[in-house]
PDB file of N, CA and C in Angstrom:
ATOM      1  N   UNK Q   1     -23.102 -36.993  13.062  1.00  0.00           N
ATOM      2  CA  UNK Q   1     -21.948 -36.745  12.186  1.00  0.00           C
ATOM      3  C   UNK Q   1     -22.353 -36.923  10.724  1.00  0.00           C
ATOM      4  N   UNK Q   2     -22.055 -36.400   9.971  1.00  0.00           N
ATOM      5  CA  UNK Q   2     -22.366 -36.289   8.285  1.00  0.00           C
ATOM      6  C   UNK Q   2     -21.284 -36.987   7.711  1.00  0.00           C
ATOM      7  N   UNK Q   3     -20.721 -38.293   8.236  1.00  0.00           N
ATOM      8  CA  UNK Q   3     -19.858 -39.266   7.703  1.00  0.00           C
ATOM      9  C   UNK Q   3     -20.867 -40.504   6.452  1.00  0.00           C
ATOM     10  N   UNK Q   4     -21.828 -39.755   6.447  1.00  0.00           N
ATOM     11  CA  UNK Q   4     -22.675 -40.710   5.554  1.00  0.00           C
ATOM     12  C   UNK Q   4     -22.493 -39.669   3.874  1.00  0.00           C
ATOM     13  N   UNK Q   5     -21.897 -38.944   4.026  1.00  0.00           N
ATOM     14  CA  UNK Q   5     -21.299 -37.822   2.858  1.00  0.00           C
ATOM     15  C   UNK Q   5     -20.650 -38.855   2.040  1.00  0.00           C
ATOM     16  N   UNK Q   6     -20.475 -38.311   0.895  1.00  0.00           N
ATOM     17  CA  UNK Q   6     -19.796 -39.032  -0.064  1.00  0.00           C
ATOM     18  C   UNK Q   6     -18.321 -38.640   0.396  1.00  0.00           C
ATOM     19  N   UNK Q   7     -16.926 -39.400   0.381  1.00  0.00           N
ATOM     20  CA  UNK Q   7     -15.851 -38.422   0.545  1.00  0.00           C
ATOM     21  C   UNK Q   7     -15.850 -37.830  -0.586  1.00  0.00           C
ATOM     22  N   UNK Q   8     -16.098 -37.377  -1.803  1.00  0.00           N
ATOM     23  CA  UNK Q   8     -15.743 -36.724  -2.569  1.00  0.00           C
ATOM     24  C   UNK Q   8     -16.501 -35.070  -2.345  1.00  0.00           C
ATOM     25  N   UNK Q   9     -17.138 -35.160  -1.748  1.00  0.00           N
ATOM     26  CA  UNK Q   9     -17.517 -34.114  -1.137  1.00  0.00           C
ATOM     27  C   UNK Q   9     -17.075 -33.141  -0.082  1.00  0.00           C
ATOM     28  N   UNK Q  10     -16.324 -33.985   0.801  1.00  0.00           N
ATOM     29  CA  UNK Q  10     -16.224 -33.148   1.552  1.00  0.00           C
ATOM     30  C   UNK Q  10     -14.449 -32.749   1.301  1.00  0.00           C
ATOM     31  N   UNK Q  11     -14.150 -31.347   2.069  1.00  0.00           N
ATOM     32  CA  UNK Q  11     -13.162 -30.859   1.583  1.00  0.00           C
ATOM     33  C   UNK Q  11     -12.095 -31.434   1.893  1.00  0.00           C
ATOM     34  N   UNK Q  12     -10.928 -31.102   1.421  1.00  0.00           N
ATOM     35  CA  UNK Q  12      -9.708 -31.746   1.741  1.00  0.00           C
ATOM     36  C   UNK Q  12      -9.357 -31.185   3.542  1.00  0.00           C
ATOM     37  N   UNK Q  13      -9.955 -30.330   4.013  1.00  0.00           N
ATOM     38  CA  UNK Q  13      -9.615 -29.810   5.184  1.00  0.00           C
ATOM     39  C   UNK Q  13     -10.675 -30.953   6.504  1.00  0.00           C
ATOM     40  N   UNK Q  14     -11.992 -30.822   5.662  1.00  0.00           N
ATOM     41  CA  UNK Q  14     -12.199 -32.280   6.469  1.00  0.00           C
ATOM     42  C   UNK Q  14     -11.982 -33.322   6.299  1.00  0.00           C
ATOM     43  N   UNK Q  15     -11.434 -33.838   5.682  1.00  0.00           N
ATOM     44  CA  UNK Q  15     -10.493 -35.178   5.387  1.00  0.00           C
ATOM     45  C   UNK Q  15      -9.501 -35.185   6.197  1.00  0.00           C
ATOM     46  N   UNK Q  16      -8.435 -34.150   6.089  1.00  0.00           N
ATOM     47  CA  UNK Q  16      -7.798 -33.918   7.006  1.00  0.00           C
ATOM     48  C   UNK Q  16      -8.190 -33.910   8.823  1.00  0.00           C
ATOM     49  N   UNK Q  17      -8.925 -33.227   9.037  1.00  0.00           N
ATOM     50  CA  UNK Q  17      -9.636 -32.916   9.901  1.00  0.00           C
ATOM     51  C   UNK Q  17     -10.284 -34.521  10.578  1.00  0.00           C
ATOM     52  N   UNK Q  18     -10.701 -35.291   9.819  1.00  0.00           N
ATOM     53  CA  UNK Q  18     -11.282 -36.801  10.152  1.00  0.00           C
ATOM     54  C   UNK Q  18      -9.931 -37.515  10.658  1.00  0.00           C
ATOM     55  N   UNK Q  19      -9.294 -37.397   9.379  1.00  0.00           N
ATOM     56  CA  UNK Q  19      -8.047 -38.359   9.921  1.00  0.00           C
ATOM     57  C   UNK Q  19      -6.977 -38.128  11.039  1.00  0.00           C
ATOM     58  N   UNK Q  20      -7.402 -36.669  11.557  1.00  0.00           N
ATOM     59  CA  UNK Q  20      -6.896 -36.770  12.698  1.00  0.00           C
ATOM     60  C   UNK Q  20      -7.247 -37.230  13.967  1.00  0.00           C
ATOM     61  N   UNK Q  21      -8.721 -36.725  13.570  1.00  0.00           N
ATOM     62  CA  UNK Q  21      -9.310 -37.496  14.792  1.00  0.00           C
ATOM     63  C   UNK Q  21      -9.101 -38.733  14.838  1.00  0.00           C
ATOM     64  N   UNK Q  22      -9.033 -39.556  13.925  1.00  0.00           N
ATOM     65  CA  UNK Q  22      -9.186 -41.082  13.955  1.00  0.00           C
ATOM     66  C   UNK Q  22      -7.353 -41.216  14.482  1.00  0.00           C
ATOM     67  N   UNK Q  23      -6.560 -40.398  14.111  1.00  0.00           N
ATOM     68  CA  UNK Q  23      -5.127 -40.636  14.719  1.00  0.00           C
ATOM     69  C   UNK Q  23      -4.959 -40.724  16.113  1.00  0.00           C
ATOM     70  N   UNK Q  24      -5.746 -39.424  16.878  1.00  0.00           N
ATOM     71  CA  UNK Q  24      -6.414 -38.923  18.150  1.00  0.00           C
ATOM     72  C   UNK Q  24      -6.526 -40.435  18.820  1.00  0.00           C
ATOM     73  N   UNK Q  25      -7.522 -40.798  18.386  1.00  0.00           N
ATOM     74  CA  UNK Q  25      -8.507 -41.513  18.800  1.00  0.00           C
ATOM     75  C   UNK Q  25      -7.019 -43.120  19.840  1.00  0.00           C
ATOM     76  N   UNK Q  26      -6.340 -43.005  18.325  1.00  0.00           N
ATOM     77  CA  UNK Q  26      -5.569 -44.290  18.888  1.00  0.00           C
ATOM     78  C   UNK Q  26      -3.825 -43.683  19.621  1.00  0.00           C
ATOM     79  N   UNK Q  27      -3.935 -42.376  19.863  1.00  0.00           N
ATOM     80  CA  UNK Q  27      -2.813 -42.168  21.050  1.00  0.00           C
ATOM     81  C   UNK Q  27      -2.829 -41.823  21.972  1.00  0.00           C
ATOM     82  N   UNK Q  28      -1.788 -41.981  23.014  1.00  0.00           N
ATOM     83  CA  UNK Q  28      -2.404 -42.220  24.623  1.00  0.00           C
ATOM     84  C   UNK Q  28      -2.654 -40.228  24.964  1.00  0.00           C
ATOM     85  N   UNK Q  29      -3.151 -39.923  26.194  1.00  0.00           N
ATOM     86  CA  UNK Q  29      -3.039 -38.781  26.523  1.00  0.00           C
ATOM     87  C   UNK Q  29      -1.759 -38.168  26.554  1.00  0.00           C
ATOM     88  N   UNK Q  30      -1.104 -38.610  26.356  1.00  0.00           N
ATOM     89  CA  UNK Q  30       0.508 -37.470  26.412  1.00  0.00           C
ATOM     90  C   UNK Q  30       0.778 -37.661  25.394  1.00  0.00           C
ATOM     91  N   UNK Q  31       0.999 -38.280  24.303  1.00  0.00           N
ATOM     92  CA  UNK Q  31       0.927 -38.416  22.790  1.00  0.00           C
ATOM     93  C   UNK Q  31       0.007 -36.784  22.304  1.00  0.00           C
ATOM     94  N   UNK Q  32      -1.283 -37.100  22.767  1.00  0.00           N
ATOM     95  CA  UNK Q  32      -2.574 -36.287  22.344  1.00  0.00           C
ATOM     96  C   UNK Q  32      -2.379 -34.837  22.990  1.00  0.00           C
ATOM     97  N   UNK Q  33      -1.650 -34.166  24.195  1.00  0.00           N
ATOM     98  CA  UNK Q  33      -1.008 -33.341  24.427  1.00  0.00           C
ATOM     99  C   UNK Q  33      -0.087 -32.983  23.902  1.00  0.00           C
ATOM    100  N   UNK Q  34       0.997 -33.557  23.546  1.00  0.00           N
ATOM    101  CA  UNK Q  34       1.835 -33.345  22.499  1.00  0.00           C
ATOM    102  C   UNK Q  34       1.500 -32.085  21.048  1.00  0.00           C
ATOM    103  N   UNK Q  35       0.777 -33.175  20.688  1.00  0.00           N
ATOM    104  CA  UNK Q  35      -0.106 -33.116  19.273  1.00  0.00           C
ATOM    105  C   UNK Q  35      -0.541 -31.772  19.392  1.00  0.00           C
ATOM    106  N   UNK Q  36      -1.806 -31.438  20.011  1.00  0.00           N
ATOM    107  CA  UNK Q  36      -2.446 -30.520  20.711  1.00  0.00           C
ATOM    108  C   UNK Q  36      -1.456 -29.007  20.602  1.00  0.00           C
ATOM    109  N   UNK Q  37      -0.033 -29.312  21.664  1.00  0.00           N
ATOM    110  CA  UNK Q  37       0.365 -28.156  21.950  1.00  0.00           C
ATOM    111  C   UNK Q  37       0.957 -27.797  20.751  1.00  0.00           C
ATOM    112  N   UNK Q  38       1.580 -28.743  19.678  1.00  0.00           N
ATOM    113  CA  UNK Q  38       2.193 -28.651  18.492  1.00  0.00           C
ATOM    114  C   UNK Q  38       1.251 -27.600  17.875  1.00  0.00           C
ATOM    115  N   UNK Q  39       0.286 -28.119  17.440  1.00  0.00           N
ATOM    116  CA  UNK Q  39      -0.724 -27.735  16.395  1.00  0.00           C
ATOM    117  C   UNK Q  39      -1.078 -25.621  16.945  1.00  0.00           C
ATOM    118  N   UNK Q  40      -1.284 -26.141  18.575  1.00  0.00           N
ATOM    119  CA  UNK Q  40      -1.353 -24.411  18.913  1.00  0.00           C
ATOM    120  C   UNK Q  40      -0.152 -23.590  18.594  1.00  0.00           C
ATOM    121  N   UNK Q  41       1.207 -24.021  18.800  1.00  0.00           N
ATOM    122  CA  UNK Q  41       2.620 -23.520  18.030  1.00  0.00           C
ATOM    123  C   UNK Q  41       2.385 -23.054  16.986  1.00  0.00           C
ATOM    124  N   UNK Q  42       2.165 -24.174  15.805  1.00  0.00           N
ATOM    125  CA  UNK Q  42       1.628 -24.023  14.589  1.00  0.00           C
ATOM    126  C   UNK Q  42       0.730 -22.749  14.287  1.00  0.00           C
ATOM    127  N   UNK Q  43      -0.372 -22.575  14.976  1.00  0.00           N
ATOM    128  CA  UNK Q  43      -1.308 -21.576  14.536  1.00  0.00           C
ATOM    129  C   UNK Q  43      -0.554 -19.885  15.165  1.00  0.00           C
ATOM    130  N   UNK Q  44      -0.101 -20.380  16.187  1.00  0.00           N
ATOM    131  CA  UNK Q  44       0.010 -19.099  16.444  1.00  0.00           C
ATOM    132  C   UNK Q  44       1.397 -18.816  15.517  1.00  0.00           C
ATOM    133  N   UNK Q  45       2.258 -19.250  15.307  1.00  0.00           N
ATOM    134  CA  UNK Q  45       3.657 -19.037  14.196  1.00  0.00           C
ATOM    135  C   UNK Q  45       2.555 -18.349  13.148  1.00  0.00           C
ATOM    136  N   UNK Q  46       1.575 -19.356  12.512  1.00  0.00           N
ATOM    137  CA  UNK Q  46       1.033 -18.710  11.405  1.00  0.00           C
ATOM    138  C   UNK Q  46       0.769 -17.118  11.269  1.00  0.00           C
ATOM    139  N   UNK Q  47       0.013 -17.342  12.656  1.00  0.00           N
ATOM    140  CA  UNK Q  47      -0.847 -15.834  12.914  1.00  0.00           C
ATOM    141  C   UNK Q  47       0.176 -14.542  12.875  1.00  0.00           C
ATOM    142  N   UNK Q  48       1.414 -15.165  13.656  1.00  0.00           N
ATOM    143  CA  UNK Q  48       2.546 -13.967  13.704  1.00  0.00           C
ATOM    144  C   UNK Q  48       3.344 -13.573  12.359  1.00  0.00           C
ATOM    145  N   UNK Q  49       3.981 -14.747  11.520  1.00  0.00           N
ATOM    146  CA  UNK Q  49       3.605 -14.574  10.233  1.00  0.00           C
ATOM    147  C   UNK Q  49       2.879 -13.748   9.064  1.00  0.00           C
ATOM    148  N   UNK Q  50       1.466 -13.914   9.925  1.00  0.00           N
ATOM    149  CA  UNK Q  50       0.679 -13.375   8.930  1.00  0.00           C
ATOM    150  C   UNK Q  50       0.632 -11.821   9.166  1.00  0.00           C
ATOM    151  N   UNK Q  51       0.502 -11.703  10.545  1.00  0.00           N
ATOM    152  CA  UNK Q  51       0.649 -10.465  11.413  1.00  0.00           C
ATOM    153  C   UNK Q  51       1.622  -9.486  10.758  1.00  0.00           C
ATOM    154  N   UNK Q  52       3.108 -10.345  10.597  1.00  0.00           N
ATOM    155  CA  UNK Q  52       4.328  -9.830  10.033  1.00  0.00           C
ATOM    156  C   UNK Q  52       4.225  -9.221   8.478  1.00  0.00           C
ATOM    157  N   UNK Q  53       3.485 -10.040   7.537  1.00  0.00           N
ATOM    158  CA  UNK Q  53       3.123  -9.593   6.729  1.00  0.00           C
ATOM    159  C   UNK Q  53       2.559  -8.820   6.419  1.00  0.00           C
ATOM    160  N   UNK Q  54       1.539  -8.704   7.457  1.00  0.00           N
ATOM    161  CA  UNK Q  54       0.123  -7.339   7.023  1.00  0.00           C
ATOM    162  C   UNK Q  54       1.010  -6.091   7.296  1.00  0.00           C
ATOM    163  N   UNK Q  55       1.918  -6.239   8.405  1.00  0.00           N
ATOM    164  CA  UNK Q  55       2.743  -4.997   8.836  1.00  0.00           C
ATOM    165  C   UNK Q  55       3.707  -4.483   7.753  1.00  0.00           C
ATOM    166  N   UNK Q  56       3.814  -5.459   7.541  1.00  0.00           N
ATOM    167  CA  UNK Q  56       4.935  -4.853   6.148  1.00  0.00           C
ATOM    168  C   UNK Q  56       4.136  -4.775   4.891  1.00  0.00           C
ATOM    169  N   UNK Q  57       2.933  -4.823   4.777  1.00  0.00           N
ATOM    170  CA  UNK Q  57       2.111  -4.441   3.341  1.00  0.00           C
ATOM    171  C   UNK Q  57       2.048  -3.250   3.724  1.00  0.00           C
ATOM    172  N   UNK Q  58       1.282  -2.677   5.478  1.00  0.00           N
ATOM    173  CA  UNK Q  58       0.651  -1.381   5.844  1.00  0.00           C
ATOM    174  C   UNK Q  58       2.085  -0.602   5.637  1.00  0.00           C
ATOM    175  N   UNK Q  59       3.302  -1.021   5.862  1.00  0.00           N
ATOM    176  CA  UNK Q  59       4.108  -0.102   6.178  1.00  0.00           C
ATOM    177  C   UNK Q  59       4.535   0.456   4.804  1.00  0.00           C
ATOM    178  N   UNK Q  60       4.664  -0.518   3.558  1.00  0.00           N
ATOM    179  CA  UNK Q  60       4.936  -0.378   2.519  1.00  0.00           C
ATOM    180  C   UNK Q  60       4.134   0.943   1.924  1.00  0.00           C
ATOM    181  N   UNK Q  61       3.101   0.405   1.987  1.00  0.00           N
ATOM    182  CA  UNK Q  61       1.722   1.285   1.617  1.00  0.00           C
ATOM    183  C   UNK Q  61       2.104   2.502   2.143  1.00  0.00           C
ATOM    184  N   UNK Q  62       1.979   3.061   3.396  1.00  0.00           N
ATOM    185  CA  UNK Q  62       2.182   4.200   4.123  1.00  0.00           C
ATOM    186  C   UNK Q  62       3.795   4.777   3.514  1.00  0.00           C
ATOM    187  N   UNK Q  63       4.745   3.914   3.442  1.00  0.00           N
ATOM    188  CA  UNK Q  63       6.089   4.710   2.746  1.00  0.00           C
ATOM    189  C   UNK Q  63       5.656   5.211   1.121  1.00  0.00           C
ATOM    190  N   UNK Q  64       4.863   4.398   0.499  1.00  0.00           N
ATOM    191  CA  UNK Q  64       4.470   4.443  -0.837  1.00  0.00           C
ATOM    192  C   UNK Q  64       3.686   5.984  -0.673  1.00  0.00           C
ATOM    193  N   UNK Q  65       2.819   6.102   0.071  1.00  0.00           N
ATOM    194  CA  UNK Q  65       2.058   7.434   0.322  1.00  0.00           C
ATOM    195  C   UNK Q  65       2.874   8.522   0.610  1.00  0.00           C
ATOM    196  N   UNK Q  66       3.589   8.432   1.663  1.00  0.00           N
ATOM    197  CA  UNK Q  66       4.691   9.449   2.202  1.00  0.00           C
ATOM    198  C   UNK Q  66       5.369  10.025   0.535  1.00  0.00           C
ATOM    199  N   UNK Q  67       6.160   8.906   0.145  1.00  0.00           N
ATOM    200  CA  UNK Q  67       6.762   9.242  -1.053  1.00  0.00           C
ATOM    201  C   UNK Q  67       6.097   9.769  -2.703  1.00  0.00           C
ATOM    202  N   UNK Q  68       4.882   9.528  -2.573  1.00  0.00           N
ATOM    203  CA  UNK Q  68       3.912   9.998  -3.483  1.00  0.00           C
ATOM    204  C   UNK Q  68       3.348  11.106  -2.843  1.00  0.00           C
ATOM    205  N   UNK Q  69       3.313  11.572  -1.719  1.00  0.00           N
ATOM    206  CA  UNK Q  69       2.907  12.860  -1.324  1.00  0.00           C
ATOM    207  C   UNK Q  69       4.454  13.781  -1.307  1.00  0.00           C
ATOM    208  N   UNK Q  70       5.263  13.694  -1.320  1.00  0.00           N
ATOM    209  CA  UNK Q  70       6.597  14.415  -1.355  1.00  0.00           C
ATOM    210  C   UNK Q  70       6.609  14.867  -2.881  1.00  0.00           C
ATOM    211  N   UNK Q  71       6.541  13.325  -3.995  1.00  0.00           N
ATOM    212  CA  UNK Q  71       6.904  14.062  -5.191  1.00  0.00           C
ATOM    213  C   UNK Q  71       5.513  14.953  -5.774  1.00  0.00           C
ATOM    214  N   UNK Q  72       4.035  14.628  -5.345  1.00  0.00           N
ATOM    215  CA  UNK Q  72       3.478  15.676  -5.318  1.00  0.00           C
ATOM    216  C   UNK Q  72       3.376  17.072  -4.783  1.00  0.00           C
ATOM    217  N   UNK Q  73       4.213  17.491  -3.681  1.00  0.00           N
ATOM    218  CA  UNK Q  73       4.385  18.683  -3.192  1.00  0.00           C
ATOM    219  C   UNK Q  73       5.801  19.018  -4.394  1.00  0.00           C
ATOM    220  N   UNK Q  74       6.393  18.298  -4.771  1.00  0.00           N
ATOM    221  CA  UNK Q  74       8.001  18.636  -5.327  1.00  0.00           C
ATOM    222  C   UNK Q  74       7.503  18.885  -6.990  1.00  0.00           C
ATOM    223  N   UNK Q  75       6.453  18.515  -7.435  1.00  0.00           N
ATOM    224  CA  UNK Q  75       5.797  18.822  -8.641  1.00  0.00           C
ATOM    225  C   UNK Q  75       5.190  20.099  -8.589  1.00  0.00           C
ATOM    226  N   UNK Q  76       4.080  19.915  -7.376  1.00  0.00           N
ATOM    227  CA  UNK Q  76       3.375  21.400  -7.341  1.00  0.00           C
ATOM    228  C   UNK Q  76       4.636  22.709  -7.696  1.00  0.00           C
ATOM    229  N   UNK Q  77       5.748  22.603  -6.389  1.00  0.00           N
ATOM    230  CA  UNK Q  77       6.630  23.402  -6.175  1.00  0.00           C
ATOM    231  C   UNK Q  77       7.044  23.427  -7.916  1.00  0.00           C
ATOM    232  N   UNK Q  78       7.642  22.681  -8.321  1.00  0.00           N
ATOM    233  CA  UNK Q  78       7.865  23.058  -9.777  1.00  0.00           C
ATOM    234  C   UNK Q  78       7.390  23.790 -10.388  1.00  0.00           C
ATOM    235  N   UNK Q  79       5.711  23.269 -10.811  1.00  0.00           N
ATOM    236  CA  UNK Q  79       4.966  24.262 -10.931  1.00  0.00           C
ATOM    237  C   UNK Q  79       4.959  25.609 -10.718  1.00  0.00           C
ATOM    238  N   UNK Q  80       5.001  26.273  -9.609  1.00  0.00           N
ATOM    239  CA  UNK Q  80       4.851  27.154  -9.359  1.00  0.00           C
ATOM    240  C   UNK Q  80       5.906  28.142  -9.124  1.00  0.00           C
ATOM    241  N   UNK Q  81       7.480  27.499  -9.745  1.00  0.00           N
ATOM    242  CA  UNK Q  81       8.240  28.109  -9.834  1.00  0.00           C
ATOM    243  C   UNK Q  81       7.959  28.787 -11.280  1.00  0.00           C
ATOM    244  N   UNK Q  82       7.406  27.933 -12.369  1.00  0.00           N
ATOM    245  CA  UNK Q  82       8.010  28.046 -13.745  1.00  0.00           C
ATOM    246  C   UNK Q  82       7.245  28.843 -13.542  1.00  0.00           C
ATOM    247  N   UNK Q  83       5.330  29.181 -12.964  1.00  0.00           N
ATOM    248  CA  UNK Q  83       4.284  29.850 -13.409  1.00  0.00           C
ATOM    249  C   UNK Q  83       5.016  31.705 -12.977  1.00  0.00           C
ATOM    250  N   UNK Q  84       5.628  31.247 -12.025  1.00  0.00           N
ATOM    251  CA  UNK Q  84       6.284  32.658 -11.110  1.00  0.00           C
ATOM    252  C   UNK Q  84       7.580  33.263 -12.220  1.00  0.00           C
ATOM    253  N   UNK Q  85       8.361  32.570 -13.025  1.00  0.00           N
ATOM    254  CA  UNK Q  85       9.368  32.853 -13.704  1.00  0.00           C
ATOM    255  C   UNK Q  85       8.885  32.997 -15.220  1.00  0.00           C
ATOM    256  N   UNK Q  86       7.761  32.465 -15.372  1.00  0.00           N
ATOM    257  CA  UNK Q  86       7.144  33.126 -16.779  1.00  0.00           C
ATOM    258  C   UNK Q  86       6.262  34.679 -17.102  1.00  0.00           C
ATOM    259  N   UNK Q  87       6.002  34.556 -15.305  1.00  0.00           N
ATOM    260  CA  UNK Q  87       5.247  35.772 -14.892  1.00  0.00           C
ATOM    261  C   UNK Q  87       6.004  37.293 -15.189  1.00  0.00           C
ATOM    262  N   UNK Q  88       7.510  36.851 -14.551  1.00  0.00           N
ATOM    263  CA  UNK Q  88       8.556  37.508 -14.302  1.00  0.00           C
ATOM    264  C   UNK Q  88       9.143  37.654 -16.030  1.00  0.00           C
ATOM    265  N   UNK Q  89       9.012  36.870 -16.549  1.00  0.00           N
ATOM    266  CA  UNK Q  89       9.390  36.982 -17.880  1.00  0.00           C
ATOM    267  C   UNK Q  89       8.415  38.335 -18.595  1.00  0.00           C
ATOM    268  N   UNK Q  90       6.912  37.724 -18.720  1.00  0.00           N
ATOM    269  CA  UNK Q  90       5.938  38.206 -18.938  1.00  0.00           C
ATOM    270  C   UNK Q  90       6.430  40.111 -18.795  1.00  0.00           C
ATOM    271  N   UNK Q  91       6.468  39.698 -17.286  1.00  0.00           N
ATOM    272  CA  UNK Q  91       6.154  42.014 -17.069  1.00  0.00           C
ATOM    273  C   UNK Q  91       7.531  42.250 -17.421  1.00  0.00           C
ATOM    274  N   UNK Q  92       8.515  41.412 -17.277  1.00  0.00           N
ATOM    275  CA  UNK Q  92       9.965  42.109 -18.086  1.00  0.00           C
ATOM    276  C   UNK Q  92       9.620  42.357 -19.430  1.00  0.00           C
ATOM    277  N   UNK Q  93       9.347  41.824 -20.070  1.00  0.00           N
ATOM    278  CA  UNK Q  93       8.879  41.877 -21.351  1.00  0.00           C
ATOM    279  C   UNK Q  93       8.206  43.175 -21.842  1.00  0.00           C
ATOM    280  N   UNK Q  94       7.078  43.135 -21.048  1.00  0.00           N
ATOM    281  CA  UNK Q  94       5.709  44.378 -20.785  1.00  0.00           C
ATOM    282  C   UNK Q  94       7.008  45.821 -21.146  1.00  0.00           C
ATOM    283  N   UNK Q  95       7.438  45.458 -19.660  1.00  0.00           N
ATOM    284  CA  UNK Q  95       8.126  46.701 -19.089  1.00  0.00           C
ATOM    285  C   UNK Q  95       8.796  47.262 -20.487  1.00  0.00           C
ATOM    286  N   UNK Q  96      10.085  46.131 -21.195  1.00  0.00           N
ATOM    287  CA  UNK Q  96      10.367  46.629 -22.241  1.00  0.00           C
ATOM    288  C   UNK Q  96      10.208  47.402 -23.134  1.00  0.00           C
ATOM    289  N   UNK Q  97       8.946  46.877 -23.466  1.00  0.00           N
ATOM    290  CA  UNK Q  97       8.297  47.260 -24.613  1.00  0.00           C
ATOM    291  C   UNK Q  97       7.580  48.452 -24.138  1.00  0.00           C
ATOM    292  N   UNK Q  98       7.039  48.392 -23.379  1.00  0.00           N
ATOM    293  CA  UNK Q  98       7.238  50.151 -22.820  1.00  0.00           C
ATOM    294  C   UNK Q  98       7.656  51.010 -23.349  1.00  0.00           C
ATOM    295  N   UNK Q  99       8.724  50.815 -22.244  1.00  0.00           N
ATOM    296  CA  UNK Q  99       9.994  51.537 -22.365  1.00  0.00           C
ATOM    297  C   UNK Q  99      10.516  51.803 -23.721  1.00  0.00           C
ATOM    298  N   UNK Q 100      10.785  50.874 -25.097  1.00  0.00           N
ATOM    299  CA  UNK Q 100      10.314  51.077 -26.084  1.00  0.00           C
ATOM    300  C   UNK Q 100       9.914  52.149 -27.207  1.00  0.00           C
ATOM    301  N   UNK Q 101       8.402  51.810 -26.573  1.00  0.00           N
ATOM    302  CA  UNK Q 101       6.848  52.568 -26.770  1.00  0.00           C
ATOM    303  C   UNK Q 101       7.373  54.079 -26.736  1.00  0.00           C
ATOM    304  N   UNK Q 102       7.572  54.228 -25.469  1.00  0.00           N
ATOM    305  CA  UNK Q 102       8.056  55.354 -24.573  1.00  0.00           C
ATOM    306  C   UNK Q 102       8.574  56.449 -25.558  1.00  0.00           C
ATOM    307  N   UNK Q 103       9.902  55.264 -25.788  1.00  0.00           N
ATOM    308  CA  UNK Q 103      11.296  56.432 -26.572  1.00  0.00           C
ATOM    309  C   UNK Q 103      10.449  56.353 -27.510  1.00  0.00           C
ATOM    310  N   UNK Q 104       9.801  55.641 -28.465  1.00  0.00           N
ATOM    311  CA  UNK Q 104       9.220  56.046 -29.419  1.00  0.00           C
ATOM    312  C   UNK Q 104       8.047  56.975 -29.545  1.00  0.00           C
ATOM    313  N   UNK Q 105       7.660  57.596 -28.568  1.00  0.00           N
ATOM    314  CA  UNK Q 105       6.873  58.386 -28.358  1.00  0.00           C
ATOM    315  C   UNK Q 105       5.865  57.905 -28.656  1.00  0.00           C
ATOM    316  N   UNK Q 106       5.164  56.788 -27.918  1.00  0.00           N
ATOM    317  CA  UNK Q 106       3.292  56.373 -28.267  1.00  0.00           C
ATOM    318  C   UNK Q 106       3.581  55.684 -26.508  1.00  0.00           C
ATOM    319  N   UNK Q 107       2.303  56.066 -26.280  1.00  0.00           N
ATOM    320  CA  UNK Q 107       1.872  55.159 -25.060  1.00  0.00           C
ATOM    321  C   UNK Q 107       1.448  53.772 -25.519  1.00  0.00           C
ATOM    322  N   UNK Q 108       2.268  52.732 -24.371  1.00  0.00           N
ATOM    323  CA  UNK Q 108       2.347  51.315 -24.644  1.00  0.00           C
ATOM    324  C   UNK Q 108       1.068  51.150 -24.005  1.00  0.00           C
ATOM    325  N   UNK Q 109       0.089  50.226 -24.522  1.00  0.00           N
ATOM    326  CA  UNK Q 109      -1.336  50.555 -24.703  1.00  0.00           C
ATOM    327  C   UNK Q 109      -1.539  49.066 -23.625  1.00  0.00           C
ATOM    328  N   UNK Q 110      -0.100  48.572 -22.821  1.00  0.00           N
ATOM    329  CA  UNK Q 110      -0.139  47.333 -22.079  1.00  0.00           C
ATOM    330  C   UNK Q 110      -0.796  45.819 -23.013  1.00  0.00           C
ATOM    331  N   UNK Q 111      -0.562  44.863 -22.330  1.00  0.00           N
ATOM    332  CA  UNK Q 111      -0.361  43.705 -22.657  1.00  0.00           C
ATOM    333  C   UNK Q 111      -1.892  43.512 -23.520  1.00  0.00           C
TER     334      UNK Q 111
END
C-alpha cells in the first residue's frame, strides 16, 4: 500500500476512498452490504443521469441540425426565387426594348 505518501498528495478521491475503507473495516457484514448496495444505487443513478444527459445534448444537436438544414433549404429556395424573378424581369425588359427597337425601325442588337 502507498500509505507511506504524504496525505497531501494524494487526491481527495483517495482520501475518500481510505476513509472508507477504514469505516468498512469497523462494520459488521450487513452494515457493509448495506453500504455496498447503496453506493451501486448511487453509480448506477449517476450513469442514468448522465446517460439522460448525453441524450438530450445528441437530441438537441440533431433538432439544431434538422432546423439549420430547413432554414438552409428555405434560403437556397429564396434564392432561387429572386434569381428566377430577376431573370423574368431581365427578358421582359429585353423583350421591351425590342419591341421598341422594332417600332422604331432598328434591330434590337439584344442584351
Amino acid at each position: 500500500s502507498n500509505m507511506a505518501q504524504p496525505a497531501g498528495i494524494r487526491s481527495a478521491a483517495d482520501g475518500e476512498y481510505v476513509h472508507l475503507q477504514n469505516q468498512q473495516q469497523a462494520l459488521n457484514p450487513m452494515q457493509l452490504e448495506k453500504m455496498r448496495t447503496r453506493q451501486q444505487h448511487q453509480e448506477t443513478h449517476m450513469k442514468a443521469l448522465e446517460d439522460e444527459r448525453r441524450y438530450h445534448q445528441e437530441a438537441a444537436a440533431q433538432q439544431f441540425d434538422r432546423r439549420s438544414t430547413e432554414e438552409i433549404l428555405r434560403e437556397q429556395q429564396r434564392q432561387d426565387r429572386q434569381l428566377a424573378e430577376e431573370r423574368r424581369d431581365r427578358a421582359l425588359d429585353e423583350k421591351k426594348r425590342a419591341e421598341e427597337a422594332a417600332r422604331a425601325g432598328e434591330r434590337w442588337p439584344g442584351p
